[in-house]
Amino acid sequence: LSLEGLTRHASTHAAGVVVTPKPLTEYLPLYVDPKSKGQVTQFDMGYVEKIGLVKFDFLGLKTLTVINNAIRLIRDGRDPDFDLDLIANDDEASYELLSRGETTGVFQLESSGMKEYLIKLKPTCFEDLIAMVALYRPGPLGSGMVDSFIKRKHGVESFTYDFPQLEPLLKDTYGVIVYQEQVMQIAQVLGNYTLGGADLLRRAMGKKKADEMAKQKKLFLEGAKANKLDTKKAETVFDLMEKFAEYGFNKSHSAAYAYIAYQTAYLKAHYPVEFMTALLTEDMENTDKVIKNINEIRNMEIAILPPDINASSCDFTVHTKDIRFGLGAVKGVGGGAVEAIVEAREDGPFESIHNFCERVDLRRVNKRVVEALIKCGTFDSLGHKRAQFIAALEEAMEYGQKVQREKESGQESLFGSEEIVTQSGHAYGQLPDVEEWPENVLLTNEKEAIGFYITGHPLARHSDAIKRFSTCDTAGLIERTDKEEVSVCGIVTGIKLLNTRKGDRMAFVTLEDLSGFVEMVVFPETYTQNAELLSSEEPLLVKGTLDVGEDACKILVNEVLALKDVQKNKTKLVRFRLTSPGLDDRQLRDLKEVMARYRGECEALIHLVVPNRSETVITLPDTLRLQASDEMMDDVEKLFGYNVVTFE
């Protein structure tokens, strides 16, 4: 009892600013927040209002920075005179983009649920956007208001107005009371309220106080009677207002958000490369968001160019119709290192790893930084393999440090750099002749350097199987229903083991797919059965129950299967897509030999494609029935390249 009612903690409003005509200390006590070291009021929001002070909420939106950077890129590139304030609010391409649900990166409209409603609504005017921003909340969604709004827009559901005075107030929202301002206007027009009185009615409806509502209802009906309106109809309207007031949203707030949403949709529709470049730069330090944005960019058929030592800046940049990866997004490469690289590059492009180490300030660009740059492909344009650059790095840095020491002491080498021979016997700029890393090592090193895969993905070749066997990707899980059964394909990128109170081993596992990551909880019995699979690097199909939280979700795992086993057991048909010209007898004989090594139960078809002419489908005999396996796919792709084999 002695603890009851005591203040539990002192929290600070993220955006609230109190404004006073004289110093704050003349009105209320202050407190220094130990985290931010800033001054905050000791009175909470309610008491600040009661003593007559004004509080403003200043909300900072990163989207405004994205818009600003996109405009800068547009003006620096293809449209120097571009002015976002002059765009039309009825742009057809923007509304088509919204109607297709292609709203990843569009402010307030990028969740999968919102995309679904936009596709159904097919917005055609700015008022539709204001309404969707206001309606996409748990209350209106649960009450059926959103579905009713959409049906009325498309003429599927009819509606009438109880009084003709309501039509100008509710016409834009198809007879649905969406906004708090509409409640106030109805009270003013039908019930003779002042706008101040209407605001008190709005507040009363929001707080659901029965005694206050009885008073307001009486006032409203008296006003309606004075206007010679039907009392029963007026009562119906009041009850309707009261019902919708629970869900009513502030239109001025919704309009401001819809305006920014429309601007971002316009930029994405007309300047997709510049807009997505600005979006990537803003989210550079958030790996999950970068992955999501890169997947969207690839869907838009915009190329993501890997980082390049002679072309990349710190931020992501526009290269004609493509986007170049920024050096600042490489892990462990700080701003100082990027500055040093860009400064050295002002004297001309780097010609080799030795030339790079000679010219760049190695006090700011250490060996770990250069290794990270090599691993994610930053030096690929210099014409050598990544394994060669790593093999040569030690000597190149030693040479670079020696040259820089000599320059600082005023010494000059007697011989030009072309005459230099390293301790291993290689000439300046020459690299050891070593084999390139296998593909899985290349991709693993890329991921280590930038947090995700850029030139490829271990799961990319399995995309058809993933679509077949999974019910959702990780990016879409947050929009699913709590306790829903889901199947997700991915690879394990992190595992944390712990013991239960009974001493049994369980695990928290991070699963990655082509769209992002999800945390999985693997309880003791399931972990014991699947420990070996979970510690492997192969693609998995995971089945479990979704646990949806406020900001994230987890999968409570029921079953873990190797994707190759699922594919092998459930595949009935193998297709080979071969393109002519370029196809010769030797390749076909080699293909037949591969088929002979992987006999199984699956029917096989060969699609022979002649570009711009025809496609012939050949059904192979039962003697060439095949086993659907990754090993067979690997062997076929060694002969013909990627995307030759598909399993169905």
XYZ file of C-alpha atoms in Angstrom:
648
model
C 0.000 0.000 0.000
C 2.874 2.382 0.690
C 4.030 1.876 -2.930
C 0.590 2.266 -4.499
C 0.110 5.510 -6.408
C 3.799 6.460 -6.445
C 5.337 7.620 -9.714
C 6.915 4.573 -11.321
C 9.324 6.380 -13.640
C 9.902 9.689 -15.451
C 9.319 9.332 -19.190
C 9.772 11.987 -21.862
C 7.385 12.673 -24.747
C 9.320 12.107 -27.982
C 8.077 15.242 -29.756
C 6.262 17.446 -27.226
C 7.482 21.025 -26.761
C 5.941 23.330 -24.126
C 5.695 27.019 -25.063
C 5.483 29.801 -22.420
C 5.529 33.638 -22.636
C 8.059 33.867 -19.753
C 10.799 31.504 -18.461
C 9.366 28.023 -17.778
C 10.433 28.097 -14.120
C 7.819 30.772 -13.431
C 5.069 28.251 -14.269
C 6.184 24.749 -13.303
C 9.125 22.694 -11.959
C 11.727 21.340 -14.402
C 13.796 18.158 -14.446
C 16.957 17.126 -16.342
C 16.481 13.891 -18.268
C 19.527 11.694 -17.484
C 19.550 10.158 -20.977
C 19.200 13.202 -23.238
C 20.489 15.713 -20.637
C 17.657 17.971 -21.819
C 15.169 19.944 -19.723
C 11.707 18.412 -19.321
C 8.664 19.508 -17.347
C 7.879 17.658 -14.124
C 4.156 18.051 -14.871
C 2.670 15.581 -17.319
C 0.713 16.486 -20.447
C -2.645 16.847 -18.660
C -1.394 19.129 -15.902
C 0.589 21.272 -18.380
C -2.720 21.907 -20.154
C -4.585 22.585 -16.890
C -2.202 25.375 -15.838
C -2.824 27.071 -19.197
C 0.360 26.280 -21.131
C 0.506 25.293 -24.800
C 2.115 22.028 -25.945
C 3.093 21.397 -29.561
C 4.103 18.027 -30.971
C 6.899 18.492 -33.514
C 7.136 15.230 -35.425
C 10.335 14.595 -37.391
C 9.796 12.432 -40.475
C 12.716 10.766 -42.243
C 10.502 10.677 -45.361
C 11.016 14.443 -45.688
C 14.769 13.796 -45.889
C 14.175 11.079 -48.520
C 12.058 13.517 -50.579
C 14.673 16.262 -50.241
C 17.509 13.938 -51.345
C 15.440 12.586 -54.255
C 14.773 16.152 -55.471
C 18.512 16.911 -55.259
C 19.329 13.805 -57.354
C 16.652 14.730 -59.919
C 17.958 18.308 -60.242
C 21.570 17.110 -60.459
C 20.579 14.698 -63.221
C 17.811 14.700 -65.774
C 15.583 17.586 -64.652
C 17.409 20.675 -63.266
C 14.160 22.677 -62.999
C 12.109 20.055 -61.147
C 9.815 21.523 -58.472
C 7.746 19.107 -56.360
C 5.419 21.920 -55.272
C 4.213 22.323 -58.867
C 3.123 18.714 -59.499
C -0.553 18.114 -60.359
C -2.677 16.383 -57.715
C -4.469 14.293 -60.372
C -1.415 12.618 -61.930
C -2.594 9.454 -63.684
C 0.695 7.511 -63.376
C 0.798 8.100 -59.602
C -2.737 6.795 -59.060
C -2.041 3.801 -61.327
C 1.003 2.948 -59.205
C -1.117 3.194 -56.044
C -3.897 1.102 -57.604
C -1.397 -1.660 -58.415
C -0.266 -1.702 -54.778
C 3.347 -0.972 -55.762
C 3.840 1.167 -52.664
C 7.001 -0.151 -51.004
C 8.785 3.038 -49.902
C 5.626 5.178 -50.250
C 4.913 6.993 -46.975
C 2.125 5.427 -44.860
C 1.056 3.102 -47.700
C 3.663 0.334 -47.757
C 2.263 -2.356 -45.431
C 0.890 -5.475 -47.133
C -2.583 -4.798 -45.671
C -2.626 -1.256 -47.042
C -1.441 -2.525 -50.444
C -4.342 -4.969 -50.484
C -6.892 -2.208 -49.758
C -5.349 0.152 -52.323
C -5.699 -2.537 -55.007
C -9.368 -2.959 -54.034
C -10.038 0.804 -53.764
C -8.133 1.887 -56.900
C -7.846 5.528 -55.716
C -8.510 8.167 -58.343
C -8.295 11.402 -56.348
C -6.491 12.955 -53.405
C -9.604 12.645 -51.176
C -9.387 8.846 -51.532
C -5.842 8.911 -50.135
C -6.814 11.120 -47.180
C -9.608 8.660 -46.370
C -7.350 5.564 -46.609
C -4.773 7.090 -44.252
C -7.595 7.810 -41.777
C -9.351 4.450 -42.171
C -6.381 2.080 -42.022
C -6.517 1.583 -38.252
C -7.758 -1.350 -36.121
C -11.153 0.234 -35.257
C -12.385 1.074 -38.779
C -10.885 -2.144 -40.203
C -12.635 -4.274 -37.582
C -15.972 -2.482 -37.943
C -16.194 -2.991 -41.712
C -15.995 0.756 -42.450
C -13.136 0.271 -44.932
C -14.934 -2.409 -46.931
C -18.097 -0.292 -46.981
C -16.124 2.757 -48.165
C -14.592 0.748 -51.036
C -17.929 -0.800 -52.088
C -19.624 2.599 -52.113
C -16.855 4.145 -54.224
C -17.331 1.453 -56.878
C -21.138 1.563 -56.727
C -21.478 -1.944 -55.294
C -23.181 -0.660 -52.131
C -25.872 2.032 -52.353
C -26.303 4.779 -49.759
C -28.604 7.727 -49.052
C -28.464 10.864 -46.906
C -30.994 11.276 -44.074
C -31.000 15.018 -44.754
C -29.974 16.831 -47.964
C -27.743 19.090 -45.801
C -25.464 16.061 -45.206
C -24.545 15.521 -48.866
C -21.886 18.274 -49.186
C -20.377 17.138 -45.863
C -20.195 13.384 -46.646
C -20.010 13.280 -50.450
C -16.193 12.921 -50.569
C -16.333 9.886 -48.250
C -19.339 8.253 -49.970
C -21.700 8.827 -47.034
C -19.310 7.302 -44.459
C -18.400 9.484 -41.448
C -14.605 9.165 -41.509
C -13.291 12.364 -39.914
C -13.774 14.183 -36.614
C -14.277 17.379 -38.619
C -17.336 15.800 -40.267
C -18.859 15.137 -36.827
C -18.312 18.818 -35.974
C -19.785 20.022 -39.282
C -22.898 17.841 -38.897
C -23.425 19.186 -35.375
C -23.052 22.743 -36.689
C -25.377 22.323 -39.718
C -28.103 20.141 -38.189
C -27.888 20.980 -34.473
C -27.027 24.708 -34.584
C -23.778 24.148 -32.650
C -20.992 26.715 -32.724
C -17.715 25.210 -33.913
C -16.401 25.547 -30.350
C -19.449 23.691 -29.055
C -19.063 21.083 -31.807
C -15.489 20.482 -30.674
C -16.758 19.833 -27.119
C -19.252 17.337 -28.611
C -16.419 15.609 -30.490
C -14.404 15.298 -27.279
C -17.392 13.988 -25.340
C -18.044 11.334 -27.973
C -14.410 10.252 -27.851
C -14.452 9.891 -24.052
C -17.811 7.997 -24.053
C -19.134 9.668 -20.879
C -22.841 8.689 -20.613
C -24.011 11.739 -18.610
C -22.180 14.177 -20.895
C -23.529 12.417 -23.999
C -27.123 12.647 -22.687
C -26.679 16.447 -22.352
C -25.164 16.736 -25.836
C -27.901 14.625 -27.410
C -30.526 16.896 -25.885
C -28.746 19.999 -27.249
C -28.409 18.422 -30.704
C -32.100 17.461 -30.930
C -33.175 20.930 -29.757
C -31.052 22.468 -32.504
C -32.483 20.070 -35.099
C -36.018 20.943 -33.955
C -35.228 24.654 -34.328
C -34.141 23.883 -37.898
C -37.496 22.131 -38.460
C -35.851 18.738 -39.042
C -37.485 15.353 -38.395
C -36.663 14.484 -34.754
C -36.489 10.714 -35.307
C -34.134 11.100 -38.262
C -32.037 13.599 -36.266
C -31.782 11.070 -33.433
C -30.648 8.408 -35.928
C -27.960 10.778 -37.258
C -26.780 11.559 -33.703
C -26.495 7.829 -32.891
C -24.581 7.336 -36.143
C -22.234 10.192 -35.260
C -21.667 8.675 -31.818
C -20.843 5.292 -33.344
C -18.399 6.713 -35.903
C -16.824 9.094 -33.371
C -15.150 6.025 -31.836
C -13.213 5.606 -35.085
C -13.131 9.215 -36.311
C -9.734 10.575 -37.315
C -8.461 14.124 -37.549
C -8.749 15.044 -41.248
C -6.125 17.793 -41.125
C -3.598 15.274 -39.784
C -4.645 12.663 -42.364
C -4.467 15.200 -45.218
C -0.918 16.211 -44.265
C 0.164 12.548 -44.250
C -1.707 11.831 -47.500
C 0.061 14.800 -49.117
C 3.471 13.324 -48.298
C 2.219 9.883 -49.403
C 1.147 11.352 -52.769
C 4.475 13.145 -53.225
C 6.438 9.924 -52.621
C 4.104 8.006 -54.970
C 4.656 10.676 -57.646
C 8.444 10.481 -57.252
C 8.369 6.686 -57.429
C 6.145 6.732 -60.522
C 8.118 9.367 -62.475
C 11.645 9.277 -61.006
C 11.988 5.702 -59.686
C 15.788 5.511 -59.790
C 16.310 8.798 -57.936
C 13.587 8.043 -55.376
C 14.804 4.521 -54.573
C 18.415 5.779 -54.390
C 17.394 8.359 -51.774
C 15.436 5.677 -49.886
C 18.442 3.313 -49.796
C 20.741 6.077 -48.533
C 18.314 6.994 -45.733
C 18.008 3.364 -44.580
C 21.690 2.572 -45.148
C 22.330 1.427 -41.564
C 19.177 -0.714 -41.309
C 20.008 -4.028 -43.013
C 16.409 -5.320 -42.991
C 15.115 -2.189 -44.734
C 17.956 -2.191 -47.278
C 17.141 -5.819 -48.173
C 13.443 -4.980 -48.551
C 14.223 -1.936 -50.719
C 16.717 -3.830 -52.898
C 14.134 -6.559 -53.533
C 11.639 -3.870 -54.568
C 14.234 -2.240 -56.851
C 14.896 -5.569 -58.571
C 11.139 -6.060 -59.031
C 11.099 -2.621 -60.701
C 13.794 -3.943 -63.097
C 16.338 -1.380 -61.910
C 19.865 -2.772 -61.623
C 21.748 -2.510 -58.320
C 25.408 -2.093 -59.263
C 27.911 -3.394 -56.687
C 30.228 -0.925 -54.929
C 33.094 0.228 -57.164
C 36.373 1.707 -55.977
C 36.420 4.135 -58.927
C 32.688 4.956 -59.162
C 31.048 4.757 -55.732
C 30.515 7.682 -53.363
C 29.706 7.412 -49.670
C 25.948 7.309 -50.382
C 24.033 5.303 -52.975
C 24.185 7.159 -56.301
C 22.327 7.304 -59.623
C 24.121 5.916 -62.680
C 21.868 6.664 -65.677
C 19.086 4.075 -65.156
C 20.845 2.071 -62.425
C 21.754 2.547 -58.766
C 25.356 2.299 -57.571
C 26.011 0.897 -54.105
C 27.522 3.376 -51.627
C 30.837 2.763 -49.867
C 29.326 4.058 -46.629
C 27.028 1.000 -46.533
C 29.993 -1.420 -46.283
C 30.416 -2.621 -42.697
C 33.479 -1.284 -40.901
C 34.113 1.406 -43.527
C 33.635 4.667 -41.649
C 33.170 8.182 -42.980
C 36.870 8.979 -42.528
C 37.921 6.027 -44.708
C 35.449 6.959 -47.460
C 36.670 10.584 -47.379
C 40.285 9.401 -47.768
C 39.364 7.205 -50.764
C 37.365 9.967 -52.508
C 40.138 12.528 -51.866
C 42.799 10.236 -53.367
C 40.554 9.500 -56.359
C 40.450 13.188 -57.297
C 43.875 12.705 -58.930
C 42.476 9.995 -61.217
C 41.060 6.471 -61.025
C 42.892 3.731 -59.142
C 44.694 1.375 -61.538
C 45.559 -1.537 -59.235
C 45.533 -2.628 -55.584
C 49.166 -1.437 -55.308
C 48.282 1.930 -56.818
C 45.375 2.205 -54.339
C 47.588 1.433 -51.311
C 50.214 3.888 -52.537
C 47.790 6.818 -52.931
C 45.224 6.399 -50.121
C 46.015 7.580 -46.586
C 46.566 4.190 -44.896
C 46.223 5.770 -41.449
C 42.532 6.267 -42.231
C 42.100 3.199 -44.474
C 43.440 0.163 -42.609
C 43.783 -3.452 -43.710
C 40.389 -4.455 -42.264
C 38.664 -1.735 -44.324
C 40.365 -2.835 -47.565
C 39.496 -6.497 -46.881
C 35.822 -5.570 -46.448
C 35.893 -3.575 -49.707
C 37.478 -6.503 -51.579
C 35.005 -9.050 -50.166
C 31.947 -7.140 -51.399
C 33.393 -6.647 -54.897
C 34.546 -3.027 -54.695
C 37.794 -3.820 -56.561
C 36.242 -6.151 -59.190
C 36.356 -3.448 -61.894
C 40.168 -3.485 -61.746
C 39.994 -6.804 -63.594
C 41.100 -9.487 -61.146
C 39.544 -12.109 -58.880
C 38.673 -11.289 -55.265
C 40.856 -14.151 -54.005
C 43.815 -12.591 -55.883
C 43.278 -9.184 -54.263
C 43.206 -10.754 -50.778
C 46.345 -12.805 -51.562
C 48.189 -9.637 -52.682
C 46.862 -7.291 -49.990
C 49.587 -7.789 -47.359
C 52.430 -6.926 -49.742
C 50.446 -4.107 -51.405
C 49.852 -2.431 -48.027
C 53.487 -2.864 -46.975
C 54.553 -1.273 -50.254
C 52.018 1.564 -49.826
C 53.156 2.284 -46.244
C 56.806 2.334 -47.400
C 56.038 4.822 -50.212
C 54.042 7.069 -47.852
C 56.820 7.062 -45.226
C 59.367 8.019 -47.885
C 57.168 10.878 -49.110
C 56.726 12.209 -45.572
C 60.500 12.190 -45.024
C 61.123 13.866 -48.405
C 62.734 10.813 -50.019
C 62.081 9.742 -53.603
C 62.536 6.203 -54.930
C 65.372 5.804 -57.454
C 63.120 3.676 -59.613
C 59.575 4.285 -60.860
C 56.758 2.131 -59.544
C 56.823 0.133 -62.803
C 60.270 -1.212 -61.833
C 59.196 -2.342 -58.335
C 59.273 -6.079 -57.648
C 57.662 -7.322 -54.404
C 59.191 -9.885 -52.050
C 57.122 -12.654 -53.660
C 58.586 -11.782 -57.067
C 55.505 -10.071 -58.517
C 55.824 -6.818 -60.448
C 53.966 -3.663 -59.342
C 50.246 -4.229 -59.960
C 50.695 -7.950 -60.702
C 48.677 -10.351 -58.542
C 49.315 -13.976 -57.493
C 47.731 -16.574 -59.789
C 45.225 -18.158 -57.398
C 41.815 -19.761 -57.961
C 38.732 -17.664 -57.271
C 36.700 -18.576 -54.197
C 33.756 -20.957 -54.719
C 30.387 -19.232 -55.163
C 29.235 -19.990 -51.610
C 32.435 -18.422 -50.172
C 32.066 -15.368 -52.442
C 28.502 -14.827 -51.261
C 29.335 -15.475 -47.585
C 32.144 -12.891 -47.749
C 29.792 -10.395 -49.423
C 27.260 -10.854 -46.647
C 29.958 -10.455 -44.002
C 31.013 -7.147 -45.571
C 27.633 -5.514 -46.194
C 25.148 -7.538 -44.145
C 23.392 -9.128 -47.147
C 24.059 -10.567 -50.596
C 24.288 -8.218 -53.579
C 25.739 -10.039 -56.616
C 23.684 -13.139 -55.842
C 21.936 -15.061 -53.058
C 22.243 -18.729 -52.018
C 18.443 -18.957 -52.230
C 18.069 -17.276 -55.649
C 18.345 -20.533 -57.558
C 15.613 -22.010 -55.338
C 13.107 -19.185 -55.931
C 10.646 -21.434 -57.823
C 10.716 -24.055 -55.055
C 10.299 -21.352 -52.407
C 7.177 -20.057 -54.162
C 5.793 -23.598 -54.352
C 6.343 -24.729 -50.779
C 6.221 -21.587 -48.595
C 3.031 -19.756 -47.625
C 4.735 -16.404 -46.968
C 8.090 -14.632 -47.068
C 9.618 -13.122 -43.933
C 8.794 -9.516 -44.940
C 5.080 -10.334 -45.033
C 4.875 -12.169 -41.697
C 4.170 -9.007 -39.654
C 0.902 -8.558 -41.578
C -0.269 -12.118 -40.853
C -2.634 -13.147 -38.060
C -1.389 -14.167 -34.631
C -1.377 -17.987 -34.131
C -1.574 -18.547 -37.911
C 0.189 -21.640 -39.286
C 2.942 -20.614 -41.737
C 5.620 -22.269 -43.893
C 8.772 -20.262 -44.661
C 11.848 -21.189 -46.742
C 15.268 -19.813 -45.819
C 18.767 -20.415 -44.539
C 19.921 -20.210 -40.913
C 22.159 -17.173 -40.363
C 22.279 -17.203 -36.554
C 21.600 -19.632 -33.730
C 21.623 -19.102 -29.961
C 21.423 -22.188 -27.742
C 20.202 -22.231 -24.156
C 19.015 -24.713 -21.556
C 15.506 -24.853 -20.095
C 14.905 -25.167 -16.346
C 14.712 -28.930 -16.823
C 18.142 -28.879 -18.483
C 16.864 -29.542 -22.032
C 18.521 -27.773 -24.962
C 16.448 -25.325 -27.070
C 17.369 -22.592 -29.569
C 16.573 -19.123 -30.868
C 17.311 -19.196 -34.593
C 17.522 -16.409 -37.201
C 16.190 -17.503 -40.596
C 16.899 -15.417 -43.711
C 15.074 -15.537 -47.043
C 15.158 -13.325 -50.142
C 13.093 -10.602 -48.424
C 14.577 -10.379 -44.906
C 14.895 -12.169 -41.558
C 12.691 -13.736 -38.896
C 13.448 -15.045 -35.408
C 12.348 -18.609 -34.694
C 11.877 -20.309 -31.329
C 12.787 -24.013 -31.455
C 11.632 -25.874 -28.350
C 13.581 -28.871 -26.937
C 11.816 -31.777 -28.680
C 11.904 -30.084 -32.113
C 15.521 -28.976 -31.583
C 16.673 -32.493 -30.644
C 15.094 -33.876 -33.822
C 16.557 -31.168 -36.092
C 19.828 -29.998 -34.489
C 21.935 -31.204 -37.421
C 19.716 -29.543 -40.033
C 19.647 -26.242 -38.133
C 23.452 -26.133 -37.917
C 23.838 -26.798 -41.668
C 23.993 -24.072 -44.305
C 21.446 -25.638 -46.631
C 18.025 -24.145 -47.501
C 15.254 -25.231 -45.142
C 11.462 -25.322 -45.146
C 10.250 -24.389 -41.662
C 6.654 -24.903 -40.525
C 5.326 -23.339 -37.357
C 2.890 -21.079 -35.532
C 3.198 -17.300 -35.865
C 3.608 -15.225 -32.703
C 2.843 -11.613 -33.760
C 4.112 -8.833 -31.497
C 3.666 -5.063 -31.762
C 6.791 -4.409 -33.847
C 8.001 -7.870 -34.838
C 6.975 -11.492 -34.971
C 8.453 -14.903 -34.237
C 7.800 -18.402 -35.530
C 7.270 -21.124 -32.928
C 8.716 -24.030 -34.903
C 6.842 -27.320 -35.295
C 8.761 -28.935 -38.164
C 12.064 -28.427 -40.026
C 12.718 -30.017 -43.434
C 15.589 -29.777 -45.913
C 14.232 -27.962 -48.979
C 16.034 -30.413 -51.291
C 14.219 -33.342 -49.636
C 10.847 -31.605 -49.966
C 11.666 -30.834 -53.584
C 12.770 -34.416 -54.278
C 9.673 -35.966 -52.681
C 7.075 -33.580 -54.116
C 8.480 -32.887 -57.601
C 6.745 -34.697 -60.471
C 8.245 -32.901 -63.483
C 11.710 -31.609 -64.487
C 11.989 -29.023 -67.288
C 15.199 -28.145 -69.188
C 15.093 -24.859 -71.107
C 17.820 -24.829 -73.772
C 18.408 -21.936 -76.171
C 19.593 -22.254 -79.773
C 21.811 -21.045 -81.477
C 24.907 -21.944 -79.453
C 23.707 -25.457 -78.663
C 25.987 -28.227 -80.012
C 26.042 -32.036 -80.102
C 28.735 -32.250 -77.405
C 26.582 -30.335 -74.891
C 23.589 -32.592 -75.610
C 25.720 -35.730 -75.141
C 27.039 -34.311 -71.854
C 23.447 -33.536 -70.778
C 22.448 -37.144 -71.502
C 25.354 -38.353 -69.343
C 24.202 -36.105 -66.480
C 20.671 -37.487 -66.808
C 22.025 -41.041 -66.655
C 23.633 -40.253 -63.278
C 20.379 -39.007 -61.735
C 17.731 -41.598 -62.593
C 14.469 -41.267 -60.658
C 10.678 -41.055 -60.928
C 10.140 -37.569 -62.411
C 8.997 -37.001 -65.977
C 11.406 -34.827 -67.999
C 10.766 -32.242 -70.747
C 13.229 -30.300 -72.912
C 12.132 -26.861 -74.151
C 14.222 -25.960 -77.212
C 13.952 -22.176 -77.676
C 14.898 -20.275 -80.843
C 14.817 -16.529 -79.925
C 12.081 -14.518 -81.686
C 10.964 -17.593 -83.615
C 9.655 -20.697 -81.895
C 9.767 -23.073 -78.945
C 9.709 -26.866 -79.302
C 8.846 -29.097 -76.336
C 10.344 -32.614 -76.354
C 9.010 -35.230 -73.920
C 11.801 -37.609 -72.879
C 11.093 -41.365 -72.686
C 10.445 -43.250 -69.429
C 14.016 -44.581 -69.586
C 15.132 -40.999 -68.852
C 12.950 -40.339 -65.805
C 14.964 -38.247 -63.351
C 15.632 -37.491 -59.691
C 15.002 -33.837 -58.784
C 18.121 -32.846 -56.837
C 20.359 -29.839 -56.325
C 23.324 -31.930 -57.436
C 21.719 -32.570 -60.833
C 20.876 -28.864 -61.142
C 24.519 -27.991 -60.363
C 25.855 -30.362 -63.031
C 23.425 -29.072 -65.686
C 24.212 -25.438 -64.875
C 27.941 -26.154 -65.298
C 27.096 -27.085 -68.893
C 24.602 -24.351 -69.782
C 24.577 -21.681 -67.056
C 21.835 -20.618 -64.636
C 18.040 -20.857 -64.973
C 18.117 -23.926 -67.195
C 16.402 -26.411 -64.844
C 13.045 -25.990 -63.090
C 11.227 -28.487 -60.861
C 7.444 -28.753 -60.723
